[in-house]
Structure formats: C-alpha cells, structure tokens
C-alpha cells in the first residue's frame, strides 16, 4: 500500500466507475455500487482493495487473495476464488494502470513560482506553472501552461517547452524544442553539443553542432540520460517514446513514435529508429544504421547492421534471435564433446 | 603524498597508537614511540612515512623502500629490508585503511547552514548539519544530526534522512527513507518513478509507481547512479552495500547487506541480490531474478537466469566461470584447426 | 541550416578568406571574391552556401548539389558538377570544421557575474568570466580568465581552473587542477572519491582517496561522465583528449594526449592509456592494464589484458580484430554444418 508520507490517500471508487474508466466488464452478479478504497498486490490486498492478476507466475496468490475486487483475464474467470468481485478485461494490467492513475494522479502544477527561482525577465512563463527554488530559466525561453520546473532544472536560452511538461531536479536543457506532456527526469541532459570533430594529430578540430533537439508530445526521458543535439540535422525523439535512465542518444539520431529504450542503452550518431522499436538494457547501436518498425533488440546486444522491421535480434554482434540461440546450443555441444574426448 | 591544497596535514602518530588502531603487531625490536608523520606508497615513502605491502606485484618496491614503517603480512617479515619498522598484520591493506582514516578523516559537518540554501520552513534539520549554498530542502523533509547537504543537492518532500549522512552536489532525492552514515555522491538520483507502463499502440499507459526507496545504514552510492523507487513494493539497498558510479537500479530491486556493485552495472526491476553479492563493471542483470548470497559476476556479463549462492559467473549470457573459460578455449582451438585446414 | 533561435547568423566570407583559413586551394577559375553566407549539407545547400563532400556514400548528393561552393578532395575534382566553386583539400571535413568554427564560434565569456551566483569571498575569479545564476564557487577556488561557469555548476574548495574553460550546468568539480580551454559538459562529476575499500565481513573499510584529478589543456568531457580522483597517485586526463557522455574513469587512471573515448565506455582503476588511444562506445577496460599508443578498441569490447601500441581489438574478452572476425566466421560455419547434419 502506498505510504501516505509520499502519496495522497485516494478517494473511494465504485466498481461501476472502475469498469467505466478501465474498460473492464463486471463479472456475473457483482454489485456495481461496491466501493474500493485502495490498490494492493494480490497477496497483500484486503476486502476493500482492488488488485489484478496478469502473470501466471502469481497464480497461487490469485487463488488465495483476500482482495475485494480484482482485474482478471476472461480465461481465468472460472478459476477465481469465490468472494472476489471480478472485473474482466483482456488487458488486466492496462486496466489496472488506468485505475491506478485515477487513484494516484501525477502531481499537478499549482501556479506557484518560487522567489528563489532564477528567471530571466525576457523568459515567457505560461499560466499555472510551478517553478521551484533554485530552478533557472534563461533569456528568451518560453514555457507553456501548467508546467513544473523542479529545483536545479536549467532551461537554456530560447528553449521552447509546451504545456503540462515536468522538468526534473537538476536537469539541463538547451537548443531544444519540446512538445507537451513531456517529462524529463532528474539529471537529464538535453541539447548539449554532440561528439563531433575532425581527427588531427595536432589536436582534434571541433565541428560546431548546429542542429537542435526536437522532443515530441508525451515523451519521457529517464534520470541522467543524455540527448545530444544534431550536428546540422536535428536529433528527434518521436511522440510517446519512453526512454529509461542513463541512456545515451547521439547527434542526428531520429527515434520514431512509441519506442521503448531500456536503461543504459546507447544509440550512436545519425542512426534512425522507426516507430515502436524496443531496445533492451545496455544495448548499443552503431552509427548511421536503420532499425525497422517494431524491431526488438535484446539486452546488451551490439548492433552493427541495419535491422529489418519486426525482427528480434540478440548478440554481439547482434543477429536474428533464432541464430543466436543456435550459436549458444552449438557452443554448448562442442564443449561437451570436448570434455568426452579428454576423458 | 596528499596535496595540502585539498587535504589537511595529519597529526603525527606513534607506532604504538598505530598498532592499537589497526590491530597490527609491532615487529621485533620496533620502538613503540617512533612517530609517523604521513602515508606514502612504498616507492615514494621517506623515513617518517608509513607504507604498506599487500600485492606481490610490488615486491621490488618493498625490498627497496625507504619507508620509516610498513604494514606487512607475517609471511613477508623475513624478506623485509632492514631499517623498516614492521607492523605485522594478516590484512595489511585493511590495517592501512584504518590508519589512513585516522590520518585523513572524512569531512565532518560544521553546523553552518548557508543563507543561500533554500529550506522549506516545515523541514526539520537536526543539530550540527552543514547545508551549503544552493541546496534545497523541501516541505516536510527530516534530516538527522551532523549531516552534510552539498550545493545543489535537492531533498524532496517528506524524505527522511538519518544521522551523519552526506548528500553530494546536485544529487536528487525523493520518496526515500535513508538510514545513517549514508553517502550519496554528486549527481545521484534516488526515488524517481521506475520504468513502468502497459504497452498500448495508442500510447503506453503509465503505471503509477507507489513504492519508496529504502536505503539502510552505511550505504555508499556513486556519482550519477540512479535508484528508482518501487512500483508498489519498495526498492531496498541493504546495510553496508557499496555502489559505484553510473549504476542503474530498477524498481522493486532488493539488494542485501555488504554487496559491491561496480560502475555502469545495471539491475533490472524486481531482481533480488542476497547479501555479499559482487557485480563487476557494466554487468547487466535481467528482471525478476534471484542472485544468491556471495555470488560474484564478472565484468560485462549479462545475467539471464538465477544464480546460486557462492557461484562465480561470466559471459553473455552469463554461465559458470569454468564453463565460460572452456568455451573460450574451445573457440580458440577451432580457429587454429581451421587455419591449418586452409593452409 | 542553423536555427537563428539558437545560433547567431554568421557574417559573409569571401572564398579567398575561406581558402586562407581552411588551408584549401581554390579550384581553377574560381572567383576569390565570391561571398558565402552560410553552411549547408550538399542536398540542402543553395547558391550562397558552402558545403563539403567527404564520404563516397553521398556521391549522388555531390553530383546534384546546388551549393555555391564546396570543399572537395583532389581525386573528386574531375567529377564535380559545373557551377560549383571548388575548394580543394586533402581533408575536406577538417577544412569544413575550421570554417564552421569561423562562422559559428563557441560562446564567449562576457564578464557578467550573476548576483544570483554563490561565490565565496575567498575565491579568485579571473578577468572576463561569466558566472551564471545558481553557480557555486567555494572557498579558495581559483578560476582563470574568460571562463564560463554555467548555472548549477559547483566548483569545490581550492579547485584551480585555467583560462577559457567552460563548466556546464549542474557539473560538480572537487579536488582537481584543470588546465585551459577545458570544457566540462552538463552533469559531469570530477574529483569525487574513487571506489576504494578493504573488504570486510563486518563492513567494508573505506580507504581515503588522497589523490587529485589533473585535467590538461583542451580536454572535453561529455555530459554526465564521471572522473574519480586518485587514491594516492592522481587521475590524469591528457591534453586534447575527448571524452563523450556517460563515461566512467576510475581512480589513478592515466589517459594520454589526443585520446577519444566514446559514450558509456568505462576504464577501471589504475589503467594507463597512452597517447591517441580510441575506445568505442560501451567499451570496458579492466583495472591495472596498459593500452599502447594509438590502440583502437571496438565498441562494447571487454578488455582484460594489456594491448600493444597500434593494435585494433574487439570482443568479449577483447582479442585482435582479425581473430575476432575469424571466430565469428567459424561459429557461423559450425551452425550451418550442424543444420545440415540435422536435416
């Protein structure tokens, strides 16, 4: 259960409202007026709590749960313990996510601008913004409505940010145009020069980085991740893409819509990710490559070639998943053979 | 020798005191009143310096050292050059560490709260704390006694911190309960939402992250590392665990006591590390795994399965160390065979 | 073309000046008084723009370009489209870089010290420095002339910085001596204690880190990278070395001149890189190793042994590039053989 020290106690919701918000359907005979007071995991839930069952691994918890109500896939309705009010959905986890958002909404801007924030007089701040102590807004910056700029967040000269954005503590933003509903987590660095230079024995010659970072709506960028600005073209993060912590995105990279990039992955300069690409943790992608729509790259893979749409790759260097599995099986067989030869 | 620009010159210590503090035993005929003025490496030490010999690689330096005194393992006493006063210990490095702490103690809080710090009037600050210019303490936060909050460190709403902690420059802390004697290095991010969402073609649905980060006593977390808060359960860092720089710890991860996690390693969500686990640099551990007590994972390994207590693993995917070594040997042999076939 | 929101429109330059600055030679019959107004890529350039052709991949763009002038290698002069004024150079990209620097010079310090910066009265600030709101300069720090300290940058006690340096937003510096023309990007952490302790079942014993970080002239360190100070010896970054984002440099590491270290690479403690070493992205190098002059390590490699000067290595563990390629070929052949056996 959420610690009231950090989270506001939610209001109660009727199962009827929950069904409506989540798109789930009430099970047979369930009282639509039954009130749920909070959320909890299957094994912790009590009679006034809502839970969800989405992963077979937790079937035992499901069978024994004391939850007052539970999201469940249609296939599992027959196995449900009696006494649990069912909310039937083909996507129980997504249904749960929607109700959790309703119970525990994101913090909202409250319109309070700290006297201890450092705001240039030429910056434009939209209505309803929160700007915390120690935040810095530089000359010519434009912040939309209802944004939150947290302590130590630095919004560089002429940067433009849309509505309902949240810029985390100690994040740095320059040379960027940012859409609405964007969230940068603490320590994120956006818009610094990319790693561009001409090698020279008497001292590398820096190539001025003349592009920008374009971040579309509903993007999230995790703590301490870095997005370099373009060298001439822009670096682009497409709508609804989610980037985890400590990720590196090089200059000129273009990332499509709805991509997911897990922690510590890195994408080198000028590579293009089409929509809905997924990169596992610590994946590395070389520069100037093209990763097709919906491709999925397993954690720690090192990608050195283009990847066609929809394919799943793994390995170092990365190869189609099936080939990687065969490689591992072959190696294991060889080692065994070898041991037999020796003995 | 430590640069007096950055480190205070230590007071002298007698060999008797040094033996007492370090647990070492004075060698035969050593004058307990001899005074040591500073520490130095074997090859740099002079007649009033204390050194240590712990690694056979540096045996030549030991044989030629001009150090006034030296920690040494009992096995090497017979080889010691005459003129060096011996302090005999089975753990010469640990004995050295204790004396170095005595000569060069950690900076202590001095009770000075900068007028340029931004402290909410509802925050509680214990006696003796140092709070530097530009630090931010938000509403309801509780800081124990003798803590140091450095410039740009941001302590979020209702966060609780024990005694003798040090929060580094530009570190960000939210949704966390922190024990005593904890150190967060510069740029650390603790308590931000984990990477949790239900995938949806019309836009990923965020799952509110309702847990906390619990950091037990004597934990150190290195520069720019990130610890996400739990999704429902808490993320826990156990007592005495040391985490290096640029490490990622996902939501719901539970790390036991006395673990060591080297730079750029990452642990994905809901994985459990028992006590005294050691992860090498750039190791990646997938989610929902269990790593047994005292297991050791070599640098850059990619762990995709549970690892039993006490085992040493390596590789991508990680496997028992012996198997990995065999795999490498087999590959090398194959390549050679192959070359012979060709020629 | 550079967005005037973020970049100042350049002054025009004659081809004669361009040839002189870049070291290129005007092609036959080219009017030295022709004026160029801006830079653009081959496919975007118009009649008053300067472009460059350096990568055969873009030959089609070169053949069709509408650029008024273009840097080109002598070998491609015969293929140049008529109407394009040629600037002939054996290093067209480097020539372009020099002109781009002339058109778009780095931001210069303007001598303005914000009243909202937090500067200790014992700090020494050279002439012409810019110090932004929210920057912190601690006691005894010495900053040379014409430096820029950006918002949230924290310069620790007694740190010394040369001339023409730029310390990025929210960067943290302590225990460091920094040369001139050095740039630290946002979020960089320099000088914190390295990861040094003696393992002990009752609690690791910290070893005080008594060295410094020495950064020589013309070094660049990318966003959120971390450079630990030495344990006793210093950590050294040699002249003209460029380090990308999210890189980890451990204590006592010595890096020579002109090295290039790509994003997310890590170098463990006490390792030495000679001059002009290049590390690809996500490379890991174990501790106490020696990497010879001009060695090149491919992305994601894991280096566990010394590498001789001039060699190119790849793999996990890293091996000479040729051997790695042979290993991959051998594996692929085995998998095929295997498939045939099965069928």
PDB file of N, CA, C and O in Angstrom, chain A residues 148-174:
ATOM      1  N   UNK A 148       5.800  22.066 -14.662  1.00  0.00           N
ATOM      2  CA  UNK A 148       6.533  22.056 -13.393  1.00  0.00           C
ATOM      3  C   UNK A 148       8.028  22.071 -13.720  1.00  0.00           C
ATOM      4  O   UNK A 148       8.508  21.187 -14.432  1.00  0.00           O
ATOM      5  N   UNK A 149       8.719  23.080 -13.225  1.00  0.00           N
ATOM      6  CA  UNK A 149      10.180  23.107 -13.374  1.00  0.00           C
ATOM      7  C   UNK A 149      10.747  22.943 -11.974  1.00  0.00           C
ATOM      8  O   UNK A 149      10.598  23.815 -11.120  1.00  0.00           O
ATOM      9  N   UNK A 150      11.381  21.807 -11.742  1.00  0.00           N
ATOM     10  CA  UNK A 150      11.822  21.480 -10.383  1.00  0.00           C
ATOM     11  C   UNK A 150      13.159  22.145 -10.033  1.00  0.00           C
ATOM     12  O   UNK A 150      13.865  22.650 -10.913  1.00  0.00           O
ATOM     13  N   UNK A 151      13.500  22.080  -8.775  1.00  0.00           N
ATOM     14  CA  UNK A 151      14.719  22.735  -8.263  1.00  0.00           C
ATOM     15  C   UNK A 151      15.953  22.304  -9.046  1.00  0.00           C
ATOM     16  O   UNK A 151      16.181  21.116  -9.269  1.00  0.00           O
ATOM     17  N   UNK A 152      16.758  23.279  -9.434  1.00  0.00           N
ATOM     18  CA  UNK A 152      18.003  22.974 -10.132  1.00  0.00           C
ATOM     19  C   UNK A 152      17.814  22.664 -11.605  1.00  0.00           C
ATOM     20  O   UNK A 152      18.807  22.475 -12.322  1.00  0.00           O
ATOM     21  N   UNK A 153      16.575  22.578 -12.086  1.00  0.00           N
ATOM     22  CA  UNK A 153      16.362  22.418 -13.529  1.00  0.00           C
ATOM     23  C   UNK A 153      16.770  23.707 -14.230  1.00  0.00           C
ATOM     24  O   UNK A 153      16.439  24.790 -13.762  1.00  0.00           O
ATOM     25  N   UNK A 154      17.524  23.585 -15.336  1.00  0.00           N
ATOM     26  CA  UNK A 154      18.021  24.766 -16.037  1.00  0.00           C
ATOM     27  C   UNK A 154      17.487  24.754 -17.477  1.00  0.00           C
ATOM     28  O   UNK A 154      17.790  23.846 -18.248  1.00  0.00           O
ATOM     29  N   UNK A 155      16.680  25.741 -17.801  1.00  0.00           N
ATOM     30  CA  UNK A 155      16.097  25.853 -19.136  1.00  0.00           C
ATOM     31  C   UNK A 155      16.895  26.911 -19.899  1.00  0.00           C
ATOM     32  O   UNK A 155      16.881  28.082 -19.535  1.00  0.00           O
ATOM     33  N   UNK A 156      17.601  26.475 -20.943  1.00  0.00           N
ATOM     34  CA  UNK A 156      18.553  27.345 -21.632  1.00  0.00           C
ATOM     35  C   UNK A 156      17.886  28.400 -22.502  1.00  0.00           C
ATOM     36  O   UNK A 156      16.663  28.399 -22.732  1.00  0.00           O
ATOM     37  N   UNK A 157      18.722  29.262 -23.026  1.00  0.00           N
ATOM     38  CA  UNK A 157      18.303  30.403 -23.819  1.00  0.00           C
ATOM     39  C   UNK A 157      17.417  29.979 -25.001  1.00  0.00           C
ATOM     40  O   UNK A 157      17.774  29.087 -25.767  1.00  0.00           O
ATOM     41  N   UNK A 158      16.264  30.619 -25.103  1.00  0.00           N
ATOM     42  CA  UNK A 158      15.349  30.434 -26.235  1.00  0.00           C
ATOM     43  C   UNK A 158      14.759  29.039 -26.366  1.00  0.00           C
ATOM     44  O   UNK A 158      14.076  28.738 -27.351  1.00  0.00           O
ATOM     45  N   UNK A 159      15.011  28.173 -25.388  1.00  0.00           N
ATOM     46  CA  UNK A 159      14.366  26.857 -25.415  1.00  0.00           C
ATOM     47  C   UNK A 159      12.860  27.053 -25.342  1.00  0.00           C
ATOM     48  O   UNK A 159      12.368  27.945 -24.653  1.00  0.00           O
ATOM     49  N   UNK A 160      12.108  26.211 -26.054  1.00  0.00           N
ATOM     50  CA  UNK A 160      10.644  26.305 -26.049  1.00  0.00           C
ATOM     51  C   UNK A 160      10.060  24.991 -25.535  1.00  0.00           C
ATOM     52  O   UNK A 160      10.427  23.913 -26.012  1.00  0.00           O
ATOM     53  N   UNK A 161       9.160  25.093 -24.581  1.00  0.00           N
ATOM     54  CA  UNK A 161       8.553  23.922 -23.952  1.00  0.00           C
ATOM     55  C   UNK A 161       7.043  24.081 -23.996  1.00  0.00           C
ATOM     56  O   UNK A 161       6.524  25.162 -23.730  1.00  0.00           O
ATOM     57  N   UNK A 162       6.314  22.997 -24.328  1.00  0.00           N
ATOM     58  CA  UNK A 162       4.860  23.050 -24.446  1.00  0.00           C
ATOM     59  C   UNK A 162       4.149  23.054 -23.093  1.00  0.00           C
ATOM     60  O   UNK A 162       4.701  23.498 -22.088  1.00  0.00           O
ATOM     61  N   UNK A 163       2.918  22.546 -23.071  1.00  0.00           N
ATOM     62  CA  UNK A 163       2.095  22.549 -21.868  1.00  0.00           C
ATOM     63  C   UNK A 163       2.236  21.235 -21.096  1.00  0.00           C
ATOM     64  O   UNK A 163       2.535  20.188 -21.671  1.00  0.00           O
ATOM     65  N   UNK A 164       1.938  21.313 -19.805  1.00  0.00           N
ATOM     66  CA  UNK A 164       1.883  20.120 -18.947  1.00  0.00           C
ATOM     67  C   UNK A 164       3.185  19.314 -18.971  1.00  0.00           C
ATOM     68  O   UNK A 164       3.159  18.085 -18.913  1.00  0.00           O
ATOM     69  N   UNK A 165       4.319  19.996 -19.097  1.00  0.00           N
ATOM     70  CA  UNK A 165       5.605  19.296 -19.025  1.00  0.00           C
ATOM     71  C   UNK A 165       6.133  19.338 -17.598  1.00  0.00           C
ATOM     72  O   UNK A 165       5.751  20.194 -16.800  1.00  0.00           O
ATOM     73  N   UNK A 166       7.011  18.397 -17.308  1.00  0.00           N
ATOM     74  CA  UNK A 166       7.675  18.398 -15.996  1.00  0.00           C
ATOM     75  C   UNK A 166       9.163  18.187 -16.222  1.00  0.00           C
ATOM     76  O   UNK A 166       9.578  17.183 -16.789  1.00  0.00           O
ATOM     77  N   UNK A 167       9.941  19.171 -15.768  1.00  0.00           N
ATOM     78  CA  UNK A 167      11.399  19.118 -15.936  1.00  0.00           C
ATOM     79  C   UNK A 167      11.986  18.855 -14.570  1.00  0.00           C
ATOM     80  O   UNK A 167      11.813  19.648 -13.641  1.00  0.00           O
ATOM     81  N   UNK A 168      12.671  17.715 -14.416  1.00  0.00           N
ATOM     82  CA  UNK A 168      13.093  17.229 -13.107  1.00  0.00           C
ATOM     83  C   UNK A 168      14.239  18.015 -12.488  1.00  0.00           C
ATOM     84  O   UNK A 168      14.893  18.830 -13.146  1.00  0.00           O
ATOM     85  N   UNK A 169      14.491  17.726 -11.233  1.00  0.00           N
ATOM     86  CA  UNK A 169      15.571  18.385 -10.495  1.00  0.00           C
ATOM     87  C   UNK A 169      16.894  18.202 -11.216  1.00  0.00           C
ATOM     88  O   UNK A 169      17.225  17.127 -11.692  1.00  0.00           O
ATOM     89  N   UNK A 170      17.620  19.317 -11.294  1.00  0.00           N
ATOM     90  CA  UNK A 170      18.965  19.314 -11.851  1.00  0.00           C
ATOM     91  C   UNK A 170      19.046  18.805 -13.290  1.00  0.00           C
ATOM     92  O   UNK A 170      20.110  18.362 -13.728  1.00  0.00           O
ATOM     93  N   UNK A 171      17.959  18.857 -14.026  1.00  0.00           N
ATOM     94  CA  UNK A 171      18.010  18.565 -15.462  1.00  0.00           C
ATOM     95  C   UNK A 171      18.521  19.816 -16.201  1.00  0.00           C
ATOM     96  O   UNK A 171      18.329  20.940 -15.739  1.00  0.00           O
ATOM     97  N   UNK A 172      19.177  19.592 -17.347  1.00  0.00           N
ATOM     98  CA  UNK A 172      19.732  20.695 -18.146  1.00  0.00           C
ATOM     99  C   UNK A 172      19.161  20.625 -19.556  1.00  0.00           C
ATOM    100  O   UNK A 172      19.274  19.584 -20.205  1.00  0.00           O
ATOM    101  N   UNK A 173      18.599  21.718 -20.034  1.00  0.00           N
ATOM    102  CA  UNK A 173      18.021  21.723 -21.374  1.00  0.00           C
ATOM    103  C   UNK A 173      18.556  22.923 -22.145  1.00  0.00           C
ATOM    104  O   UNK A 173      18.499  24.059 -21.663  1.00  0.00           O
ATOM    105  N   UNK A 174      19.074  22.686 -23.351  1.00  0.00           N
ATOM    106  CA  UNK A 174      19.445  23.795 -24.231  1.00  0.00           C
ATOM    107  C   UNK A 174      19.141  23.398 -25.665  1.00  0.00           C
ATOM    108  O   UNK A 174      18.937  22.210 -25.959  1.00  0.00           O
TER     109      UNK A 174
END
